PDB file of C-alpha atoms in Angstrom:
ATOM      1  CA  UNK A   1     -18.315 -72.020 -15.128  1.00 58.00           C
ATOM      2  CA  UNK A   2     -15.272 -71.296 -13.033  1.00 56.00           C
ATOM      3  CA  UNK A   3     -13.551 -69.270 -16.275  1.00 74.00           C
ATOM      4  CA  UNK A   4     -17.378 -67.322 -16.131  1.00 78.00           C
ATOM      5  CA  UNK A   5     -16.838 -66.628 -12.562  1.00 78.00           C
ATOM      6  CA  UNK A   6     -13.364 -65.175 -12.802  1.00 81.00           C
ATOM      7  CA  UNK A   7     -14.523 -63.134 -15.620  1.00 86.00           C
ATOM      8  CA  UNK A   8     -17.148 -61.592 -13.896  1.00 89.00           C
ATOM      9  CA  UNK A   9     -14.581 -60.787 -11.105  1.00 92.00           C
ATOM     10  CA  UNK A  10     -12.153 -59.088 -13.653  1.00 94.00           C
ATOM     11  CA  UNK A  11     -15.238 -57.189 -14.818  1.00 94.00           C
ATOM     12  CA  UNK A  12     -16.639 -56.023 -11.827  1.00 95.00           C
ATOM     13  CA  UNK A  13     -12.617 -55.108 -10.664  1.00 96.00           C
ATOM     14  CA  UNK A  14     -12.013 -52.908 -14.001  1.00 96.00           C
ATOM     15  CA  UNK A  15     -15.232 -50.861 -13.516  1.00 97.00           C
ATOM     16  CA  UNK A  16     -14.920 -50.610  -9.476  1.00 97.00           C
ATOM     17  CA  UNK A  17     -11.174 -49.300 -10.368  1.00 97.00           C
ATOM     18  CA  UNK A  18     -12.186 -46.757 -12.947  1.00 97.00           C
ATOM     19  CA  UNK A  19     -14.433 -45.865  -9.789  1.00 97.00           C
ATOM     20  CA  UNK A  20     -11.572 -45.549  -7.884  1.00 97.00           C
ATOM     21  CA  UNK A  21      -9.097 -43.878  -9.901  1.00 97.00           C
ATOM     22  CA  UNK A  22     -11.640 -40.868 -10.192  1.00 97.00           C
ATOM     23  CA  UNK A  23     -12.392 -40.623  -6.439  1.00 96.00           C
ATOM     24  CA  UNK A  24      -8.826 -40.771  -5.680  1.00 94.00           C
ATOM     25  CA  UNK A  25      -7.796 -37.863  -8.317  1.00 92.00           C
ATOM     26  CA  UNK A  26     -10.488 -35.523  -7.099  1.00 92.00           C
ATOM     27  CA  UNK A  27      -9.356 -35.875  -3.263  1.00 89.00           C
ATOM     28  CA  UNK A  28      -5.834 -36.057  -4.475  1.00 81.00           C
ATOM     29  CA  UNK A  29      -6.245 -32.935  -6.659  1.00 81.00           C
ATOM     30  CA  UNK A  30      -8.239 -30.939  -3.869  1.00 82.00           C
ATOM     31  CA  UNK A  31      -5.546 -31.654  -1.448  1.00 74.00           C
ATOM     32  CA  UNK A  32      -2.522 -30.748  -3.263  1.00 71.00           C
ATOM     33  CA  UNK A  33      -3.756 -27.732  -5.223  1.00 72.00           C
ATOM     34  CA  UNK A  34      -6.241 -26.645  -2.758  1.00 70.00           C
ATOM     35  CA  UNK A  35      -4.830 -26.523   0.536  1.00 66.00           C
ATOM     36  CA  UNK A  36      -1.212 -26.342  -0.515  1.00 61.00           C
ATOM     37  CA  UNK A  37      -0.676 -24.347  -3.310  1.00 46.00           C
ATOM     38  CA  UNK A  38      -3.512 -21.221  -4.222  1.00 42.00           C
ATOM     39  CA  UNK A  39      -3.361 -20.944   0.105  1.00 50.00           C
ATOM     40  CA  UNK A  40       0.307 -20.198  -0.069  1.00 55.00           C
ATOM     41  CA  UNK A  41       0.526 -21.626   3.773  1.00 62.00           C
ATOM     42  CA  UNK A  42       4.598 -23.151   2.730  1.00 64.00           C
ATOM     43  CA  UNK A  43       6.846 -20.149   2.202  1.00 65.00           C
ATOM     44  CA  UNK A  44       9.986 -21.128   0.364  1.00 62.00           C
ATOM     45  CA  UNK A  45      12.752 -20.535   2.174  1.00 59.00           C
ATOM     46  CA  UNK A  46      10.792 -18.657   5.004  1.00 62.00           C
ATOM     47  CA  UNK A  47      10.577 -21.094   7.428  1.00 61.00           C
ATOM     48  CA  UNK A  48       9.157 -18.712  10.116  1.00 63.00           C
ATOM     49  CA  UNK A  49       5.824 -17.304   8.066  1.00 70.00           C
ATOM     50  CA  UNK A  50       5.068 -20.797   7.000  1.00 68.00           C
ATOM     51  CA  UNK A  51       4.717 -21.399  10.651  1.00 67.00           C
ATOM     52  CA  UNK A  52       2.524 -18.461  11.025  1.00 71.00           C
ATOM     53  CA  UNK A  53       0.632 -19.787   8.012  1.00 73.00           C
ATOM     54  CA  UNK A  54       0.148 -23.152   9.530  1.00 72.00           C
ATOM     55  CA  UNK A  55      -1.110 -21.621  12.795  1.00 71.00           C
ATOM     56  CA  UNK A  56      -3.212 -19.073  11.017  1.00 76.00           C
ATOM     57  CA  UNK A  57      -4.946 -21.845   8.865  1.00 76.00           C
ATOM     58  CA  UNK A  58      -4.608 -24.954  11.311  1.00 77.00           C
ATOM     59  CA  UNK A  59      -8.072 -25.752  10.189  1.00 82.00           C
ATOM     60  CA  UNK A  60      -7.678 -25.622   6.026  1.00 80.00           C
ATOM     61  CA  UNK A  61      -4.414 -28.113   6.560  1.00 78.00           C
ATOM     62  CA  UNK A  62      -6.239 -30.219   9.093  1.00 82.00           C
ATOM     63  CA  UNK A  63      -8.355 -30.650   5.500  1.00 85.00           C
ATOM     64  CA  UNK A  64      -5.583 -31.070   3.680  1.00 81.00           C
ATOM     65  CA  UNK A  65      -4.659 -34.416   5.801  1.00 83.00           C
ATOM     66  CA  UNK A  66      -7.535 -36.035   6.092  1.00 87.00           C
ATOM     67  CA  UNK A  67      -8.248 -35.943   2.052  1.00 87.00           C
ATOM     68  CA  UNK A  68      -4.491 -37.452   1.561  1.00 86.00           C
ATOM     69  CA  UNK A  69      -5.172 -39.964   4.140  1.00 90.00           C
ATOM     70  CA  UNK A  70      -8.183 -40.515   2.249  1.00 92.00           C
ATOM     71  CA  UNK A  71      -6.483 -40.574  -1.171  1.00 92.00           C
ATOM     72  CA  UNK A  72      -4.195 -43.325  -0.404  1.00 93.00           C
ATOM     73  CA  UNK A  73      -6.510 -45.418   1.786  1.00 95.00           C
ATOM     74  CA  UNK A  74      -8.311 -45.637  -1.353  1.00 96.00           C
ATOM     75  CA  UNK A  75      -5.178 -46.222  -3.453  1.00 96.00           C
ATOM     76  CA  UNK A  76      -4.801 -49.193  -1.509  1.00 97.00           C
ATOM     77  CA  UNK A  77      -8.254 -50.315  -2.280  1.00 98.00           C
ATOM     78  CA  UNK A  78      -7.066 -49.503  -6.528  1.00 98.00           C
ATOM     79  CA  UNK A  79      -4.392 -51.412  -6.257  1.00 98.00           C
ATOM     80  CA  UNK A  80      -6.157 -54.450  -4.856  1.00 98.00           C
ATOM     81  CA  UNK A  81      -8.320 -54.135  -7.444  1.00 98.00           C
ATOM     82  CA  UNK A  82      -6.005 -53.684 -10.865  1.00 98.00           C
ATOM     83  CA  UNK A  83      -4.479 -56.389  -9.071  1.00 98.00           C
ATOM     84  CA  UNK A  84      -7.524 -58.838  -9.415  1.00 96.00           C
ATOM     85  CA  UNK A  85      -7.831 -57.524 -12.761  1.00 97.00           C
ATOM     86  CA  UNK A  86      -4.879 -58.205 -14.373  1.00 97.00           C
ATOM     87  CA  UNK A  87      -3.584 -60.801 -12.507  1.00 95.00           C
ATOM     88  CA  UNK A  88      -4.425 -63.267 -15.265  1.00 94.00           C
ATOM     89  CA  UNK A  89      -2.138 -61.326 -17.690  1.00 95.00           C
ATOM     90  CA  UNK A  90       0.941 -62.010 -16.099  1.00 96.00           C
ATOM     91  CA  UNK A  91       0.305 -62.708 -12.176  1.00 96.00           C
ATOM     92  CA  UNK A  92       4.133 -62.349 -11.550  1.00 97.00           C
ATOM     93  CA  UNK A  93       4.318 -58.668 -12.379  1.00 98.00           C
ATOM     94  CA  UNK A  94       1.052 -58.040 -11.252  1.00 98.00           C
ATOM     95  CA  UNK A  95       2.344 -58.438  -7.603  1.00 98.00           C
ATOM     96  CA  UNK A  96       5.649 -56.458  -8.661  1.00 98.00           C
ATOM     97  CA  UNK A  97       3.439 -53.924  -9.524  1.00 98.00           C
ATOM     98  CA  UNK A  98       1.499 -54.174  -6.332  1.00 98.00           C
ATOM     99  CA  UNK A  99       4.773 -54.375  -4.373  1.00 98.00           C
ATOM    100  CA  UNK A 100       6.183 -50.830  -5.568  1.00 98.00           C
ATOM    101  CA  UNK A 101       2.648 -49.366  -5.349  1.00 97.00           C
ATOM    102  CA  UNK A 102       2.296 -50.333  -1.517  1.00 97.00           C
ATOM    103  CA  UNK A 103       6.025 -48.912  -1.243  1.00 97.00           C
ATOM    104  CA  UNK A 104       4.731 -45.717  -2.893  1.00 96.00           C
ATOM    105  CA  UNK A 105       1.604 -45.839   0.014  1.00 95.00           C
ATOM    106  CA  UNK A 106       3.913 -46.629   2.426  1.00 95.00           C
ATOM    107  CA  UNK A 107       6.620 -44.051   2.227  1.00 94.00           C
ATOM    108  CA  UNK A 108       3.551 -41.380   1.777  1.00 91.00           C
ATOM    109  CA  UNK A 109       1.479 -42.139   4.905  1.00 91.00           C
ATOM    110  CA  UNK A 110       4.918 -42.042   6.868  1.00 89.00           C
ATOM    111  CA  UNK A 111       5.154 -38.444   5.602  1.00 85.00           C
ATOM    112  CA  UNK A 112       1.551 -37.503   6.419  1.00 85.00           C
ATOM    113  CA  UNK A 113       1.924 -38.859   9.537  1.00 86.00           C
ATOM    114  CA  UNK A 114       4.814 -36.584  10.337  1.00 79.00           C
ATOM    115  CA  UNK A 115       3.305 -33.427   8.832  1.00 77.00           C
ATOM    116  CA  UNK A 116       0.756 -33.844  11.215  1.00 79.00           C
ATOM    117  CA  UNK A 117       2.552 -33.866  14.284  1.00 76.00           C
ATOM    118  CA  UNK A 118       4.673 -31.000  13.415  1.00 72.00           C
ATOM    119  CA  UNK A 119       1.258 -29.436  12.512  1.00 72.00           C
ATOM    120  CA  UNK A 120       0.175 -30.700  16.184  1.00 72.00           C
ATOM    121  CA  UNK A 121       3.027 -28.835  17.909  1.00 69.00           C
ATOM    122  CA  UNK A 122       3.063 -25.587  15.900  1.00 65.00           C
ATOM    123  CA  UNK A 123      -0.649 -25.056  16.129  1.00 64.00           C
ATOM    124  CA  UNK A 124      -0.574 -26.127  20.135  1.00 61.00           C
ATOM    125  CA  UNK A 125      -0.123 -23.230  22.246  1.00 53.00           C
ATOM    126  CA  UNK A 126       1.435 -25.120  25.021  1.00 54.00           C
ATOM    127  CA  UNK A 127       3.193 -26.915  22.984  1.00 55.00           C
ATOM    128  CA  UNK A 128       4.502 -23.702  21.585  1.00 54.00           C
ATOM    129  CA  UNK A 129       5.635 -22.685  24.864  1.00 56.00           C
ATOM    130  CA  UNK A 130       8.269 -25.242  25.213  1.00 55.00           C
ATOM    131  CA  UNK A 131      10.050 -24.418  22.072  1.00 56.00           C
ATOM    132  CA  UNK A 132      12.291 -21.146  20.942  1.00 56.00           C
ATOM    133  CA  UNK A 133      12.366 -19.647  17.716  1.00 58.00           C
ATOM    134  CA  UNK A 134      15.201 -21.646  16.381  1.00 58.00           C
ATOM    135  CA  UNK A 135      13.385 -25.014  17.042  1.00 57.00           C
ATOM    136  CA  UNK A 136       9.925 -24.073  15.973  1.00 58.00           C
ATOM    137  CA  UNK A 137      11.747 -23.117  12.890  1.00 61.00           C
ATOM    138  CA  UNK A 138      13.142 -26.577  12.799  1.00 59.00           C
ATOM    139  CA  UNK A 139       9.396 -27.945  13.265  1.00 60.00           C
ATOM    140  CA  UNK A 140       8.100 -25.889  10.233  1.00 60.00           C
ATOM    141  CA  UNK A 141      11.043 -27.004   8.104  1.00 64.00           C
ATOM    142  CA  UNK A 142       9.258 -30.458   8.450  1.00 65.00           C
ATOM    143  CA  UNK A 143       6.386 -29.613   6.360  1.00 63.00           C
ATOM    144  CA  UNK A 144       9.262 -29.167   3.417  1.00 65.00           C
ATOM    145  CA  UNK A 145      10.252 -32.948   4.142  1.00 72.00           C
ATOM    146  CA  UNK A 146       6.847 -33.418   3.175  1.00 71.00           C
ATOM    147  CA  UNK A 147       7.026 -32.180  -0.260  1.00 69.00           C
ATOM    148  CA  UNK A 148      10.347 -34.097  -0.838  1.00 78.00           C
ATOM    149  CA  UNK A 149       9.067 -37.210   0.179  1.00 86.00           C
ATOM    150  CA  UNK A 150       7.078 -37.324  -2.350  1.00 85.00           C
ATOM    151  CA  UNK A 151       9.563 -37.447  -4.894  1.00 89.00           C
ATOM    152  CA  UNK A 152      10.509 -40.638  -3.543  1.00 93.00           C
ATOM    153  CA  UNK A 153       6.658 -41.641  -3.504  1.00 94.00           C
ATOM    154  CA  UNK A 154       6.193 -40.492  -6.998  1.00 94.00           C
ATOM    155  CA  UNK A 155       9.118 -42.564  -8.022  1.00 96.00           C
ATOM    156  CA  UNK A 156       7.847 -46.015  -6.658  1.00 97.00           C
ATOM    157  CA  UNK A 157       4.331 -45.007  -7.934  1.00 97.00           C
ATOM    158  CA  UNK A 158       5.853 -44.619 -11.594  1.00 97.00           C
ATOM    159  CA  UNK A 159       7.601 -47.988 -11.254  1.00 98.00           C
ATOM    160  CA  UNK A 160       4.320 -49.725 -10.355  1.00 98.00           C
ATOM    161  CA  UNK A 161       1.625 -47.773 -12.891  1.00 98.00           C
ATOM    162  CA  UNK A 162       4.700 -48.587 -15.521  1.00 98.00           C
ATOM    163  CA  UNK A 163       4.077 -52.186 -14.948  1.00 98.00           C
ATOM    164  CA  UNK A 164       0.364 -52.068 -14.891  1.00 98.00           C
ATOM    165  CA  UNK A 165      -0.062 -50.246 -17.950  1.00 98.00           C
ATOM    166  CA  UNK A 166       2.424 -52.973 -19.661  1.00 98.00           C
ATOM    167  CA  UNK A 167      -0.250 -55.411 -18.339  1.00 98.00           C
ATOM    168  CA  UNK A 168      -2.968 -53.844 -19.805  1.00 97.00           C
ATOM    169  CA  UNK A 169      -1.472 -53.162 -22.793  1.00 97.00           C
ATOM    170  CA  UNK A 170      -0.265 -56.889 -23.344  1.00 96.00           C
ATOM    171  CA  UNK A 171      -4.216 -57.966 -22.443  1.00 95.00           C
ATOM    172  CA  UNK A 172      -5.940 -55.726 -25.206  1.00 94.00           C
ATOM    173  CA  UNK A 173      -8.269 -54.626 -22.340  1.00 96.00           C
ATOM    174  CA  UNK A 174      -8.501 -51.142 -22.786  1.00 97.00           C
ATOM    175  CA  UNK A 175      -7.391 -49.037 -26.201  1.00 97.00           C
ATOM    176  CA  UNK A 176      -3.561 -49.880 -27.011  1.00 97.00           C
ATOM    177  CA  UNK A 177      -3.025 -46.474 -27.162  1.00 97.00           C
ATOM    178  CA  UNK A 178      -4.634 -45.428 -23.813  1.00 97.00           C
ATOM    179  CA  UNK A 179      -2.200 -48.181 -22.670  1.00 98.00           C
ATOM    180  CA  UNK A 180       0.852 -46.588 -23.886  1.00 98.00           C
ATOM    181  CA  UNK A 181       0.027 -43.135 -23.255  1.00 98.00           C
ATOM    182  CA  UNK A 182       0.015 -44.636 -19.560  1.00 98.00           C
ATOM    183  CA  UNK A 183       3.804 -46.236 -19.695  1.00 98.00           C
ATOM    184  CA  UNK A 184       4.627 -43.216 -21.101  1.00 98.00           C
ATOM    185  CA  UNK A 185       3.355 -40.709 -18.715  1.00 97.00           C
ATOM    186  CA  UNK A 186       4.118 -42.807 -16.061  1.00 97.00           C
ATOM    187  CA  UNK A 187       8.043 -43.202 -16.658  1.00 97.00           C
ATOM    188  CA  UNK A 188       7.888 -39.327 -17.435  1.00 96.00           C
ATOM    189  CA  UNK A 189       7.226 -39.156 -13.822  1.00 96.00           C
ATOM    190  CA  UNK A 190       9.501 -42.313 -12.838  1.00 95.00           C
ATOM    191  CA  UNK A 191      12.710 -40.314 -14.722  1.00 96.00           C
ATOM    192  CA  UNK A 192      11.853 -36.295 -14.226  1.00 95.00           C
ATOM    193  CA  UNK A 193      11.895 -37.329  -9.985  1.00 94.00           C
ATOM    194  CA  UNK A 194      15.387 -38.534 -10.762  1.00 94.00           C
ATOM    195  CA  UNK A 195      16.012 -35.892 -12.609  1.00 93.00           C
ATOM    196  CA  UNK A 196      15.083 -33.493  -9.746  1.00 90.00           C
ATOM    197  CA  UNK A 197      17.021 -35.884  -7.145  1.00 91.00           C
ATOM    198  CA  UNK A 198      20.037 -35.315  -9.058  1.00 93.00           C
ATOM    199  CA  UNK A 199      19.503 -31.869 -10.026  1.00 91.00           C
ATOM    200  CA  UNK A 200      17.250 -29.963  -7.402  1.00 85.00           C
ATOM    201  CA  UNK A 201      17.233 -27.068  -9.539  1.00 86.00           C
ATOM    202  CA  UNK A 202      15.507 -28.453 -12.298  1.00 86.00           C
ATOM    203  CA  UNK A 203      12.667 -28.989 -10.037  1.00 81.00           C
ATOM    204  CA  UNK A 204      11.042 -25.408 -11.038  1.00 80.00           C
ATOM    205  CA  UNK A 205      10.880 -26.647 -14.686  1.00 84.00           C
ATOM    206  CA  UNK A 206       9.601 -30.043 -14.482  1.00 85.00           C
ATOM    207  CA  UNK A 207       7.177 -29.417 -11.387  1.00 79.00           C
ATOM    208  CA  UNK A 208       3.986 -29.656 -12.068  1.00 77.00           C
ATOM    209  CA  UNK A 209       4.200 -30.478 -15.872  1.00 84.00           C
ATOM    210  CA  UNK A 210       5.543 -33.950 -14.827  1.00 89.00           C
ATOM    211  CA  UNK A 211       2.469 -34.685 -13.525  1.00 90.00           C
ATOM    212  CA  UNK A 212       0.337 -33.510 -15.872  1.00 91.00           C
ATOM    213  CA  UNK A 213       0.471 -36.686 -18.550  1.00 95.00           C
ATOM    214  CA  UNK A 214      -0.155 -38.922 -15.670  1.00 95.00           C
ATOM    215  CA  UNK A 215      -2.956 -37.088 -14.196  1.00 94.00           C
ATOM    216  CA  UNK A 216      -4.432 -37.375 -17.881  1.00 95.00           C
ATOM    217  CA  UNK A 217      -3.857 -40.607 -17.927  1.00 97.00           C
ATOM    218  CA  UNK A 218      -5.414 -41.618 -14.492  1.00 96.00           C
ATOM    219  CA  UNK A 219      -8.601 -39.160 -15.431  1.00 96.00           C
ATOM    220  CA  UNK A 220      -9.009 -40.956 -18.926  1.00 97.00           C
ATOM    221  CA  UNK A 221      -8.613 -44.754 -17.594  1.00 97.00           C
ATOM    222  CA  UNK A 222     -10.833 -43.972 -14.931  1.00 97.00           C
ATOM    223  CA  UNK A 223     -13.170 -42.817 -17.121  1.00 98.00           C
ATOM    224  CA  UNK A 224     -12.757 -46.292 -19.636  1.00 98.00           C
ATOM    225  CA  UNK A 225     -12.788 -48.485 -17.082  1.00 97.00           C
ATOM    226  CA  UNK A 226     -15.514 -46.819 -15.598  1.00 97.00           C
ATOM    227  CA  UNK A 227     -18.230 -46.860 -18.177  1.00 97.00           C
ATOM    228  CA  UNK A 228     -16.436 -49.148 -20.788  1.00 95.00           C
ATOM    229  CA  UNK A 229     -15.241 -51.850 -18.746  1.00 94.00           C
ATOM    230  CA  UNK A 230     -12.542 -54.235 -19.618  1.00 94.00           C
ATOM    231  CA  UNK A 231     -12.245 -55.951 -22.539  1.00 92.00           C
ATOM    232  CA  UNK A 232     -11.778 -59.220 -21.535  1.00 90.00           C
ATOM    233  CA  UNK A 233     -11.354 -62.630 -23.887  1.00 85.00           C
ATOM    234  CA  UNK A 234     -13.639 -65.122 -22.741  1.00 73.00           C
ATOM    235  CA  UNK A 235     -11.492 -68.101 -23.551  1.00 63.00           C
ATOM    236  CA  UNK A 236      -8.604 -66.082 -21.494  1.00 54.00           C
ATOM    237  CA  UNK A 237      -6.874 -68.189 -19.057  1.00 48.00           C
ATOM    238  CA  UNK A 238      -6.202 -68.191 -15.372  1.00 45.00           C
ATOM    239  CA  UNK A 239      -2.634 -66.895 -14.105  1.00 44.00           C
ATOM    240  CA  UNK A 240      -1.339 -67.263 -17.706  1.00 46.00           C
TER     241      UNK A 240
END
C-alpha cells in the first residue's frame, strides 16, 4: 500500500511538472523576447537612450518583471516537484540537482530585484532630479548587469537540468532519447556560458542558439509529462 501511495505521488508530480514546465516557458518566453528584445528598450553600448527607453516604456518593463518573477516562483514550484519525482532514482543527486537549481533561482531574483530599482529611479521624476547625467548613465548600465547575470544563472540551471535528465534517463520514465536530448541540450548551455565568460565576443554567435535545444527540450518534456505521465515500475523502490 505504502509503495501504491508513493507511486501515485510520483505520478501526480510528473504530470503537475509537465504542467509546470509549459507555464513557465510561455511567461519565460513572453518576458525575454517580448519586452526585451522586438521593444529594443536596451541599446548596446548607448547607455543614455536605453534610459530614455526605460522611461518611455516604464509600463511594458514593469511587465517584463512581474512575468520573470512569475517564471521563477514557479520554477521553484518545478523543482519541488521533479524533485518528488525522481527522488526514488537516486535521492542523493536529486537534491544536488535541486541545490544548483535553487542557486540558479537565487542568483536570478537577486538580478530582478536590482533591475527594478534602477527601473524605480530612472522612471521617478524626483528621483531623477537628484542624479546628473553621468550617474543616471551609471543607473541604466544596471539593466546590462541584468543580462550578464544570467549567464551565471544559465550556468547553475545547466548543472541542475544535467542531473535531472541523468535521473530520468537512468529510471526509463520518459523516452531514453527525450532523456538524452535533455543532458545534451542542457550542457550545450552549461559549456557555451563558459564559453561566453571566457570569450565575451563569442557571445553574438552562440546567443540565442544556445538556448534553443533546451527550450526544445523543456517544450517537449512538458508536453510528455504532461499528457503521458511517467513511466513508473511498480515494484520500484523507495530512495534506491
Amino acid at each position: 500500500m505504502e509503495n501504491q501511495a508513493n507511486i501515485a505521488s510520483q505520478s501526480k508530480a510528473a504530470r503537475f511538472a509537465g504542467l509546470l514546465y509549459l507555464i513557465a516557458m510561455a511567461t519565460g518566453l513572453f518576458a525575454e523576447f517580448y519586452v526585451h528584445f522586438p521593444s529594443s528598450l536596451i541599446v548596446k553600448g548607448d547607455a543614455v537612450k536605453t534610459a530614455s527607453n526605460i522611461v518611455a516604456n516604464e509600463r511594458l518593463y514593469r511587465i517584463g518583471i512581474a512575468n520573470n518573477i512569475i517564471t521563477f516562483a514557479i520554477d521553484v514550484v518545478l523543482i519541488w516537484a521533479l524533485y518528488v519525482l525522481l527522488r526514488p532514482v537516486n535521492r542523493n543527486l536529486a537534491l544536488l540537482a535541486v541545490f544548483f537549481r535553487l542557486v540558479e533561482t537565487t542568483i536570478a531574483c537577486v538580478a530582478i530585484i536590482n533591475y527594478f530599482v534602477a527601473m524605480q529611479f530612472l522612471s521617478d521624476a524626483n528621483h531623477l532630479k537628484a542624479f546628473d547625467s553621468g550617474q543616471l548613465q551609471a543607473l541604466s548600465i544596471m539593466h546590462y548587469t541584468y543580462a550578464l547575470t544570467f549567464t551565471v544563472v544559465a550556468i547553475f540551471l545547466g548543472l541542475g537540468s544535467t542531473i535531472f535528465n541523468y535521473l530520468l534517463f537512468k529510471s526509463k520514465y520518459i523516452p531514453k532519447v527525450l532523456a538524452l536530448w535533455g543532458i545534451f541540450s542542457s550542457l550545450l548551455l552549461l559549456m557555451s556560458q563558459f564559453a561566453i565568460i571566457i570569450s565575451p565576443d563569442l557571445e553574438n554567435i552562440i546567443i540565442p542558439a544556445c538556448f534553443g535545444p533546451i527550450v526544445i527540450d523543456e517544450i517537449a518534456l512538458g508536453f510528455w509529462l504532461l499528457f503521458k505521465g511517467a513511466n513508473i515500475p511498480r515494484n520500484e523502490l523507495l530512495y534506491s
